[in-house]
Short mmCIF file of C-alpha atoms in Angstrom, two decimals:
data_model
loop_
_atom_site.label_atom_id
_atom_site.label_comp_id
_atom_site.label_asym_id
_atom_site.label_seq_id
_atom_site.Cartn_x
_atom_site.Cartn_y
_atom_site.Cartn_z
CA UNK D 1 -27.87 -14.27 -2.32
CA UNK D 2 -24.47 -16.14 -2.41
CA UNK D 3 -22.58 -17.88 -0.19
CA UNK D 4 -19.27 -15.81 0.45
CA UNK D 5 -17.14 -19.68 0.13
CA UNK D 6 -18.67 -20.00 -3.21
CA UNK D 7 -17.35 -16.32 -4.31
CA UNK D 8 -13.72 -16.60 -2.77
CA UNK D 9 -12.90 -20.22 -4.29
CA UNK D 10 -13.68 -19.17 -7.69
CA UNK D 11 -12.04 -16.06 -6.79
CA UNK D 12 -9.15 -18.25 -5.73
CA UNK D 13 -8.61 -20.60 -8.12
CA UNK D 14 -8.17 -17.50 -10.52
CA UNK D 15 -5.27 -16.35 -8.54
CA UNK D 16 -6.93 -13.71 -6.20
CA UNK D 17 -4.34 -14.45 -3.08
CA UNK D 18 -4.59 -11.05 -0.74
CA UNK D 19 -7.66 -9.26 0.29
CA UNK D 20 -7.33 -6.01 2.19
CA UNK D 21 -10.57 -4.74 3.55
CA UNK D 22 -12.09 -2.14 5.92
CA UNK D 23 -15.29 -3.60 7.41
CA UNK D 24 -18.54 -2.63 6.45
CA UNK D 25 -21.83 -4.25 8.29
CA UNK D 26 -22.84 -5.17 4.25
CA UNK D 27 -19.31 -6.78 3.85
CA UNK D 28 -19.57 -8.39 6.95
CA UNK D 29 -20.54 -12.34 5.88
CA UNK D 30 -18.08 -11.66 3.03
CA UNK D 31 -15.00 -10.57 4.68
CA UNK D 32 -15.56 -12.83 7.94
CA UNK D 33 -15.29 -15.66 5.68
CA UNK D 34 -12.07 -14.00 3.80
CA UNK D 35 -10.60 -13.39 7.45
CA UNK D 36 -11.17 -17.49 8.87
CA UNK D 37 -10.32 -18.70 5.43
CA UNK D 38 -7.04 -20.76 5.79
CA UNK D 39 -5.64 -20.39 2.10
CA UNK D 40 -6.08 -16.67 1.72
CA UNK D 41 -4.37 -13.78 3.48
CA UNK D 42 -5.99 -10.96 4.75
CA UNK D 43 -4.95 -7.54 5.90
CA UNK D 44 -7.47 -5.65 7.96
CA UNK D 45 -5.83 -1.72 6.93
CA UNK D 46 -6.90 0.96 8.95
CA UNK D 47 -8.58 3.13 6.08
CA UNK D 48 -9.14 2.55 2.71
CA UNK D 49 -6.65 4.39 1.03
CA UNK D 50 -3.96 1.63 2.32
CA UNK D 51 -6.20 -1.29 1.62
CA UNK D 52 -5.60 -0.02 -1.96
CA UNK D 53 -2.03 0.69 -1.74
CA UNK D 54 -1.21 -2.80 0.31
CA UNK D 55 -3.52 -4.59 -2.91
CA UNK D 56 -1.53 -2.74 -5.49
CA UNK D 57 2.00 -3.56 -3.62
CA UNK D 58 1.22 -7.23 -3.88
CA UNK D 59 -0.16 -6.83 -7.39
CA UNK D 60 3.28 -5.78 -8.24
CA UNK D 61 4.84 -8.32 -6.37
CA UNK D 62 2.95 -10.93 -8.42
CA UNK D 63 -0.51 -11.81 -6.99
CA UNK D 64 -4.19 -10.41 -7.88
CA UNK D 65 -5.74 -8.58 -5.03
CA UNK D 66 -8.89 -7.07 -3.88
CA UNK D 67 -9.48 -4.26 -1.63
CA UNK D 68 -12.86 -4.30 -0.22
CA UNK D 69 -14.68 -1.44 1.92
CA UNK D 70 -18.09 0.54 2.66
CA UNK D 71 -18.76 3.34 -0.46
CA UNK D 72 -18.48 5.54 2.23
CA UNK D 73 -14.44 5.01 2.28
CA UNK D 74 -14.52 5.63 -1.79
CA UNK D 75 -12.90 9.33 -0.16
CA UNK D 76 -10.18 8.11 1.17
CA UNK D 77 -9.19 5.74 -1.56
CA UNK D 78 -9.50 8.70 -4.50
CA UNK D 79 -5.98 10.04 -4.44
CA UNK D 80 -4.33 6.08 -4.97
CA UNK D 81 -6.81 4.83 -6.98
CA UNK D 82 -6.23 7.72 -9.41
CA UNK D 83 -2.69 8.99 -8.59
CA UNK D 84 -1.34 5.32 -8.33
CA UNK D 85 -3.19 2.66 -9.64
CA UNK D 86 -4.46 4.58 -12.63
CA UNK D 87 -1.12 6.20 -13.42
CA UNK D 88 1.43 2.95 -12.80
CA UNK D 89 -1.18 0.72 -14.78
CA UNK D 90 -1.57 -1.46 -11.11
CA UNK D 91 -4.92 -3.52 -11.64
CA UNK D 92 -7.04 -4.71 -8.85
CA UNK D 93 -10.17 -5.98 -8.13
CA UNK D 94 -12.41 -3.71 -5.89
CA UNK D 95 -15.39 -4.81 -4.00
CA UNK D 96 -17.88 -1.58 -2.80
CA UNK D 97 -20.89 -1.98 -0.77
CA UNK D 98 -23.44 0.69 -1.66
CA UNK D 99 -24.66 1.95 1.39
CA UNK D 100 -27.30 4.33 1.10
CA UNK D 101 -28.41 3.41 -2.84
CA UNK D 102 -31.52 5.51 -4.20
CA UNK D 103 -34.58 3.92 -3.57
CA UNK D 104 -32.73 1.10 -1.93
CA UNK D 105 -33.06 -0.07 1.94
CA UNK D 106 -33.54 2.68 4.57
CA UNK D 107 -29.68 3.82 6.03
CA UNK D 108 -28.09 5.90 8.43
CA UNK D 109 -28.26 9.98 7.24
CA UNK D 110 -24.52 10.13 6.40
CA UNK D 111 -24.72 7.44 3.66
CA UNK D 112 -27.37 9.80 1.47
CA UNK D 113 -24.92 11.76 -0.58
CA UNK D 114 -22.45 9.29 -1.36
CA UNK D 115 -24.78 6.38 -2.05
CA UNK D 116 -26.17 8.39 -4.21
CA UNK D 117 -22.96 9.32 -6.08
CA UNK D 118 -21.25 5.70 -5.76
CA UNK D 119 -21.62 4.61 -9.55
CA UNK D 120 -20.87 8.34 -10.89
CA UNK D 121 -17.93 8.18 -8.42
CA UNK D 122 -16.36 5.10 -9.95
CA UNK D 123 -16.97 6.21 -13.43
CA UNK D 124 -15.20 9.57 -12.70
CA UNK D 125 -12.50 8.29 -11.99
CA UNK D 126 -12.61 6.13 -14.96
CA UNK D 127 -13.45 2.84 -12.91
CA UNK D 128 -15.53 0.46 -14.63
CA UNK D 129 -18.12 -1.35 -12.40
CA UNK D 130 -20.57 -4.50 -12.02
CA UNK D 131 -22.78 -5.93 -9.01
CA UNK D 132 -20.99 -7.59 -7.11
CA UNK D 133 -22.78 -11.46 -8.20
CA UNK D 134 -26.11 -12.66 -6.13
CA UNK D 135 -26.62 -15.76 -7.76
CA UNK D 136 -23.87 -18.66 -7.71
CA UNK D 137 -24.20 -18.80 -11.29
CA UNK D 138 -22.97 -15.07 -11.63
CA UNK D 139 -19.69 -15.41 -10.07
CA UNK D 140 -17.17 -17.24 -12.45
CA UNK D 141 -18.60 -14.80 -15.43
CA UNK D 142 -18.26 -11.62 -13.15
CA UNK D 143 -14.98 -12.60 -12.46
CA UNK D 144 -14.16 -13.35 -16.08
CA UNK D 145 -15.67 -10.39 -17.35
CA UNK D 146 -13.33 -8.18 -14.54
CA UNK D 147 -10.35 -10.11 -15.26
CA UNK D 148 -10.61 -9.74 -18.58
CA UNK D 149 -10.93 -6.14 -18.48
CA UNK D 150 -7.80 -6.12 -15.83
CA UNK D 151 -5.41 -7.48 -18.48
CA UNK D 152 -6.56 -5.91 -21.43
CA UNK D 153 -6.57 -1.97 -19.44
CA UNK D 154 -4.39 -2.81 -16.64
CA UNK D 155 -6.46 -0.94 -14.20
CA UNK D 156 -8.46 -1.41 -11.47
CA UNK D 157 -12.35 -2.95 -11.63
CA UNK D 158 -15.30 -2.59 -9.10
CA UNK D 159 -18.38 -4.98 -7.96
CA UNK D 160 -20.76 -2.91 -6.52
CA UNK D 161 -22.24 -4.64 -3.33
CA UNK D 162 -26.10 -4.12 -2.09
CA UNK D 163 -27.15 -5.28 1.09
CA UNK D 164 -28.29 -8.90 1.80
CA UNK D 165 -25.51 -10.15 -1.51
CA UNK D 166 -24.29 -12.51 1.04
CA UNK D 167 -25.29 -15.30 3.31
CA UNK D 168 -24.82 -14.57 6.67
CA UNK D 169 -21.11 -15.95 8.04
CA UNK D 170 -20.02 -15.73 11.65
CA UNK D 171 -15.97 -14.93 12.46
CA UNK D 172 -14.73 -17.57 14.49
CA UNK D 173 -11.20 -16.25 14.85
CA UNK D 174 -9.37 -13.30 16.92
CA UNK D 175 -6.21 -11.38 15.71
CA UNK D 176 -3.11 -12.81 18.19
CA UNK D 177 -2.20 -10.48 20.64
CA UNK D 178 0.94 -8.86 19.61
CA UNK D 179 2.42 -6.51 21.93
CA UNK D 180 5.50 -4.21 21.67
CA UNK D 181 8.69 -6.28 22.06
CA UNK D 182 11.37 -3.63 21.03
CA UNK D 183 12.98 -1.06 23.14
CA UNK D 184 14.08 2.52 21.70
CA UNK D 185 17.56 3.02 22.61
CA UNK D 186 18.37 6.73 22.73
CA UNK D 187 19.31 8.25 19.43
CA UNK D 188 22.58 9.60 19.56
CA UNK D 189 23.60 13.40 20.44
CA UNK D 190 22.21 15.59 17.49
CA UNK D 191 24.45 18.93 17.32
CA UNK D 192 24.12 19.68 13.83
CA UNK D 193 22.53 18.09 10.60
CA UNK D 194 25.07 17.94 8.39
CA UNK D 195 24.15 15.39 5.53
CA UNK D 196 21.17 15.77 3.37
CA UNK D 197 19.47 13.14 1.83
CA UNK D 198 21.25 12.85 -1.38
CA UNK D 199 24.09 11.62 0.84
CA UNK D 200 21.98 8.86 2.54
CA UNK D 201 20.38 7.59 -0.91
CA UNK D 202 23.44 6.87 -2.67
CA UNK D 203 24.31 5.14 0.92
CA UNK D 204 21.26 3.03 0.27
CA UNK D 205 21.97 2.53 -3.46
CA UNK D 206 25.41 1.16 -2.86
CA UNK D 207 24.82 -0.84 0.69
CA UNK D 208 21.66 -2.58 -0.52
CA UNK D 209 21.62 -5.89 -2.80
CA UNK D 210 21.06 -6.48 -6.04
CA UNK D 211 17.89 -8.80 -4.54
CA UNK D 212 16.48 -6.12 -2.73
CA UNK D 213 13.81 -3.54 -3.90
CA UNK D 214 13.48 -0.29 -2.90
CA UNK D 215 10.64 2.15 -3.31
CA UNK D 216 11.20 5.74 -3.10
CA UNK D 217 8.04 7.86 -1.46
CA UNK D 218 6.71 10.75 -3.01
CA UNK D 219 8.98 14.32 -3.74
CA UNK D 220 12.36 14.44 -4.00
CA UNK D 221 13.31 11.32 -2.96
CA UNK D 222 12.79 9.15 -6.50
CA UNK D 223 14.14 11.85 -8.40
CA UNK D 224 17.56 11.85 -6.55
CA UNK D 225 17.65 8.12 -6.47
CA UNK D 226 16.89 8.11 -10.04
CA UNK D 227 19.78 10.38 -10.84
CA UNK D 228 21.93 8.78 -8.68
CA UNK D 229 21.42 5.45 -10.82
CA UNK D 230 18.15 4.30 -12.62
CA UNK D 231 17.99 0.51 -11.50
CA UNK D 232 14.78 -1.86 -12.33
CA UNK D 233 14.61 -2.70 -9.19
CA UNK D 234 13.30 0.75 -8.04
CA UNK D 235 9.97 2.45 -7.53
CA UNK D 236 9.54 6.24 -8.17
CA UNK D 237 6.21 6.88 -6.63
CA UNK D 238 4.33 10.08 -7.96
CA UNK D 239 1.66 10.97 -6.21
CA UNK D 240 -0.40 8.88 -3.63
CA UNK D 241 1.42 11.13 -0.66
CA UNK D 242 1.59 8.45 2.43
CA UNK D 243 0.86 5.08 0.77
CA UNK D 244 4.35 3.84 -0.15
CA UNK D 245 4.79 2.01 3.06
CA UNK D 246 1.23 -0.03 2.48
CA UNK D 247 3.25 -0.80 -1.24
CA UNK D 248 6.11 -2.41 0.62
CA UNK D 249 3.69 -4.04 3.21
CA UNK D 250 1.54 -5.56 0.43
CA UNK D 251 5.08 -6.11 -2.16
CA UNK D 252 6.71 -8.29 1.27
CA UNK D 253 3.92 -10.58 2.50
CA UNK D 254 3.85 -11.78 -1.35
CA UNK D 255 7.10 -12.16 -1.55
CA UNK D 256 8.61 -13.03 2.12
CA UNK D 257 12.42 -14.08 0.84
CA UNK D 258 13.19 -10.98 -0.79
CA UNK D 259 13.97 -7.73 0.82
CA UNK D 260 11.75 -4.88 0.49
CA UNK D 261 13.77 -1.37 1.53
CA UNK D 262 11.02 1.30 1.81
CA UNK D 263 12.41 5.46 1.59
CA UNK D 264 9.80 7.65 2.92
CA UNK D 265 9.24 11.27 4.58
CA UNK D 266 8.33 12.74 7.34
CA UNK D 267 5.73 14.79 6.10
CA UNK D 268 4.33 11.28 4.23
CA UNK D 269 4.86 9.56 7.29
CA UNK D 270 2.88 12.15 9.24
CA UNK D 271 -0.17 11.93 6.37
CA UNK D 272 -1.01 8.06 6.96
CA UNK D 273 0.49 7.21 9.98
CA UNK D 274 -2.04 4.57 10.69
CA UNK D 275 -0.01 2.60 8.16
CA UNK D 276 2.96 1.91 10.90
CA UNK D 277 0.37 0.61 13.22
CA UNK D 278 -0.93 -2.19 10.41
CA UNK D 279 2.87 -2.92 9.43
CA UNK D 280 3.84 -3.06 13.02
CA UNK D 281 1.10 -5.80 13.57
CA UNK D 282 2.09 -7.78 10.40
CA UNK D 283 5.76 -7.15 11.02
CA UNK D 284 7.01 -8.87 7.95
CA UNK D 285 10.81 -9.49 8.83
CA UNK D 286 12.20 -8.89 5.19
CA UNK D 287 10.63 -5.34 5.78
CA UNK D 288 13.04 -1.98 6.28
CA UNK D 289 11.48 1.22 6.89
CA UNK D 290 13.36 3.81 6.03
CA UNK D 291 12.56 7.89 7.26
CA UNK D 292 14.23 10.58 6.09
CA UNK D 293 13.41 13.30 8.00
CA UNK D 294 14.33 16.41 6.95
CA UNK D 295 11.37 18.23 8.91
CA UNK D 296 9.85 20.24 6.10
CA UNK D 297 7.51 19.41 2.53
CA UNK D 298 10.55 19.98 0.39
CA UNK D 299 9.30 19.37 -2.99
CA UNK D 300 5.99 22.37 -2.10
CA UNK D 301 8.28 25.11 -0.78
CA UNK D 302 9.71 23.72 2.39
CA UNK D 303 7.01 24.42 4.69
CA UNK D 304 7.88 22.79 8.27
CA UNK D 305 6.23 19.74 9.33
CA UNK D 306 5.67 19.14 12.49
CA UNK D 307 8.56 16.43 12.79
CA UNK D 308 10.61 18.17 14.90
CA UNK D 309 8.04 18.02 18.33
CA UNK D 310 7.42 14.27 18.13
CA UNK D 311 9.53 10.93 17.98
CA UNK D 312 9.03 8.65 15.17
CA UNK D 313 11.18 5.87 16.89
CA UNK D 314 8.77 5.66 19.93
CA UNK D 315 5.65 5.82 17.61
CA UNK D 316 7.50 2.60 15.56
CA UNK D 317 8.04 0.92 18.96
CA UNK D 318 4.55 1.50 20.11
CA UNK D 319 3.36 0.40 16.61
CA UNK D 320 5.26 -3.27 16.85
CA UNK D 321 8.46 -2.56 14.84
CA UNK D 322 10.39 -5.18 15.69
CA UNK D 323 14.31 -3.13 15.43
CA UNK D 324 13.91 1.01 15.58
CA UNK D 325 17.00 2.73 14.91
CA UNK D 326 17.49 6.40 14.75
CA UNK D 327 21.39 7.61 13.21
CA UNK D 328 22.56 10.16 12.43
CA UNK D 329 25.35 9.72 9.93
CA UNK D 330 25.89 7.72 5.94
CA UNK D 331 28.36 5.05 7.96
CA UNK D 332 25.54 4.06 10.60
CA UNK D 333 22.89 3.76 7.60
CA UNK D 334 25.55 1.56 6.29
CA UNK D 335 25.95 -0.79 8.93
CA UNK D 336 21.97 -0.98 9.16
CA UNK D 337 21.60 -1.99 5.82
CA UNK D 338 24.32 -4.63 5.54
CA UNK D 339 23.25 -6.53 8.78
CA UNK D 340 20.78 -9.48 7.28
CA UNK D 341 16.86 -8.45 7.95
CA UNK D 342 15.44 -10.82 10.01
CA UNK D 343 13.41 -8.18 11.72
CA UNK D 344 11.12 -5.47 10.58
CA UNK D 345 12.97 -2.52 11.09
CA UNK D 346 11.99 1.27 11.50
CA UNK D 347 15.16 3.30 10.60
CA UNK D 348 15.07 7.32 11.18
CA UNK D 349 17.49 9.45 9.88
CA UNK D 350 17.81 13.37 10.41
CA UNK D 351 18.65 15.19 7.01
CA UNK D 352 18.96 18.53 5.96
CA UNK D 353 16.74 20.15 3.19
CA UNK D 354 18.32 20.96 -0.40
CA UNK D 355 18.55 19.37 -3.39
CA UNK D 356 21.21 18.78 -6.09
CA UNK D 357 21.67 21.35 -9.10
CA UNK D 358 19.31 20.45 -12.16
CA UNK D 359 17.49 17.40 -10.51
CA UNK D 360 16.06 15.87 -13.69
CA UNK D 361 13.20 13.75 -13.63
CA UNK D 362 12.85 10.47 -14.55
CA UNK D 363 12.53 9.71 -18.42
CA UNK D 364 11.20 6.05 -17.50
CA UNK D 365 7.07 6.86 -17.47
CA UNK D 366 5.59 5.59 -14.37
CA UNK D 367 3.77 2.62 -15.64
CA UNK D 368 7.58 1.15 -17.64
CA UNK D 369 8.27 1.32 -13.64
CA UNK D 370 6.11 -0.48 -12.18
CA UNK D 371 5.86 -3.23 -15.26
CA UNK D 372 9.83 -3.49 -15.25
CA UNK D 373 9.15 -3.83 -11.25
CA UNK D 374 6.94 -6.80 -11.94
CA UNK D 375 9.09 -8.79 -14.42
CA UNK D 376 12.53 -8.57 -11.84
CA UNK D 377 10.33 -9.76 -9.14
CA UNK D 378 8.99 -12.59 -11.75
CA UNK D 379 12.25 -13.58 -12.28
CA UNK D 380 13.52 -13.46 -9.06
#
């Protein structure tokens, strides 16, 4: 057994700045200590498919990361950890408890199957895996030994966690109170949809700065910006359907001067929506959220979503967006962009489906964009 202050010094001290973590009664001496701890920041996320996405959006911005959760939340994180991290070369350090091991201490019924799985799971998806450390002599050679195999594969790494790894830590601090402060003014009259979202990209292209990064979610939406103009200061996620937001989340607490412009979808939007309610709480101000709502899954056949029968600017307000703003035109978008951030901001604009004629996809392989990511934000 370890003390979890031992553990997150070393861990420290080798650059490990952000932890993002879904609680698990294992973890819970571990990440209690992570939480109090001063000199590291911690994002609770509210599953564990965005504690991997916010770890791999401030690996890109510069800083190692963990994301740490019950084996039981190894489900959730499946499609990033092999659609995003494994495919953009985004290594992170990932601590699993194994709830439920074989022959291990007596657990709840629902832990059976997947504790039983956990290490077959990791190595599936081509995850390589130690125990987490028990002795304080373990750590700095566990960490090494993960590390090592971070920089040489550039993917992520697991310590597997069995109960009683940890001395037992009590949380002495509560997350501030942070209630709604903005108010949804009503989106203007809505006749007819008459610019799709080709038109309000290359209004984003040419209104944003040549500081700012934007990441483009999943579909459509990369490949137009792409062929609108390839820029190294752009993300073309594949993949990962939802998780682009918990990028930008993780890519603007590491970097809190530079602005991070966000592109999603409804129908992305609508798969982790839990994300707005963890951005809305963090509300980094260099943050813009922007929705593109063309109420359908374009890039799978255009099946509706369900966009058109709810109201994205009053779940943002709700959430703890700080500025919601729902337009309707390429000129408002402009104005949006070119006022200085100092808020986070939700912006929701109404598009129309189609796409350009012979849409190419990008010739850049995922991991040259998320490396060439990395180096602008270095030398920023």
């Amino acid at each position: 057994m370890i003390k979890a202050e031992d553990f997150v010094q070393i861990a420290n001290k080798k650059g490990f700045g952000l932890y993002a973590g879904v609680p698990c009664s294992y973890l819970k001496p571990f990440i209690n200590y992570v939480i109090d701890s001063p000199d590291i920041q911690y994002v609770g996320a509210a599953n564990e498919g965005e504690a991997v996405a916010i770890a791999a959006g401030a690996e890109l911005a510069g800083m190692r990361s963990v994301a740490m959760f019950q084996n039981s939340g190894l489900g959730n994180a499946v499609n990033p950890l092999t659609s995003l991290h494994q495919i953009f070369n985004i290594p992170i350090l990932l601590i699993v408890t194994w709830r439920g091991e074989p022959e291990g201490a007596v657990d709840e019924p629902q832990h059976k199957l997947m504790g039983a799985i956990t290490p077959q799971l990791l190595e599936l998806m081509q995850i390589p895996w130690a125990y987490f450390p028990t002795e304080t002599d373990q750590i700095e050679s566990t960490l090494d030994h993960a590390l090592e195999f971070m920089a040489e594969h550039q993917k992520p790494y697991a310590l597997v966690m069995k109960k009683g790894s940890v001395e037992s830590v009590s949380l002495n601090s509560r997350l501030a109170l942070k209630p709604p402060s903005a108010i949804l003014e009503p989106a203007p009259a809505l006749t007819a949809i008459k610019y799709s979202r080709q038109d309000i990209l290359q209004v984003i292209q040419a209104a944003s700065q040549p500081s700012d990064i934007l990441l483009a979610t999943t579909g459509y939406s990369g490949r137009e910006l792409y062929a609108l103009e390839d820029r190294n200061t752009q993300f073309y996620m594949v993949g990962s359907m939802g998780c682009i937001s918990s990028i930008g989340l993780g890519i603007a607490l590491v970097r809190p001067t530079q602005r991070v412009i966000v592109i999603d979808g409804d129908g992305a939007v609508l798969m982790r929506m839990s994300a707005l309610a963890i951005i809305g709480y963090e509300r980094p101000p260099n943050l813009l959220h922007i929705l593109l709502d063309n109420q359908c899954h374009e890039s799978t056949g255009g099946q509706s979503t369900v966009s058109h029968s709810i109201d994205f600017g009053a779940i943002a307000v709700a959430c703890g967006y700080e500025k919601v703003v729902c337009v309707n035109t390429p000129e408002e978008v402009q104005t949006v962009i070119e006022s200085t951030t100092k808020h986070l901001t939700f912006l929701q604009v109404k598009t129309k489906p189609g796409i350009p004629d012979k849409l190419p996809r990008p010739k850049i392989t995922p991991p040259e964009v998320a490396q060439r990511l990395r180096q602008f934000i270095q030398q920023m």
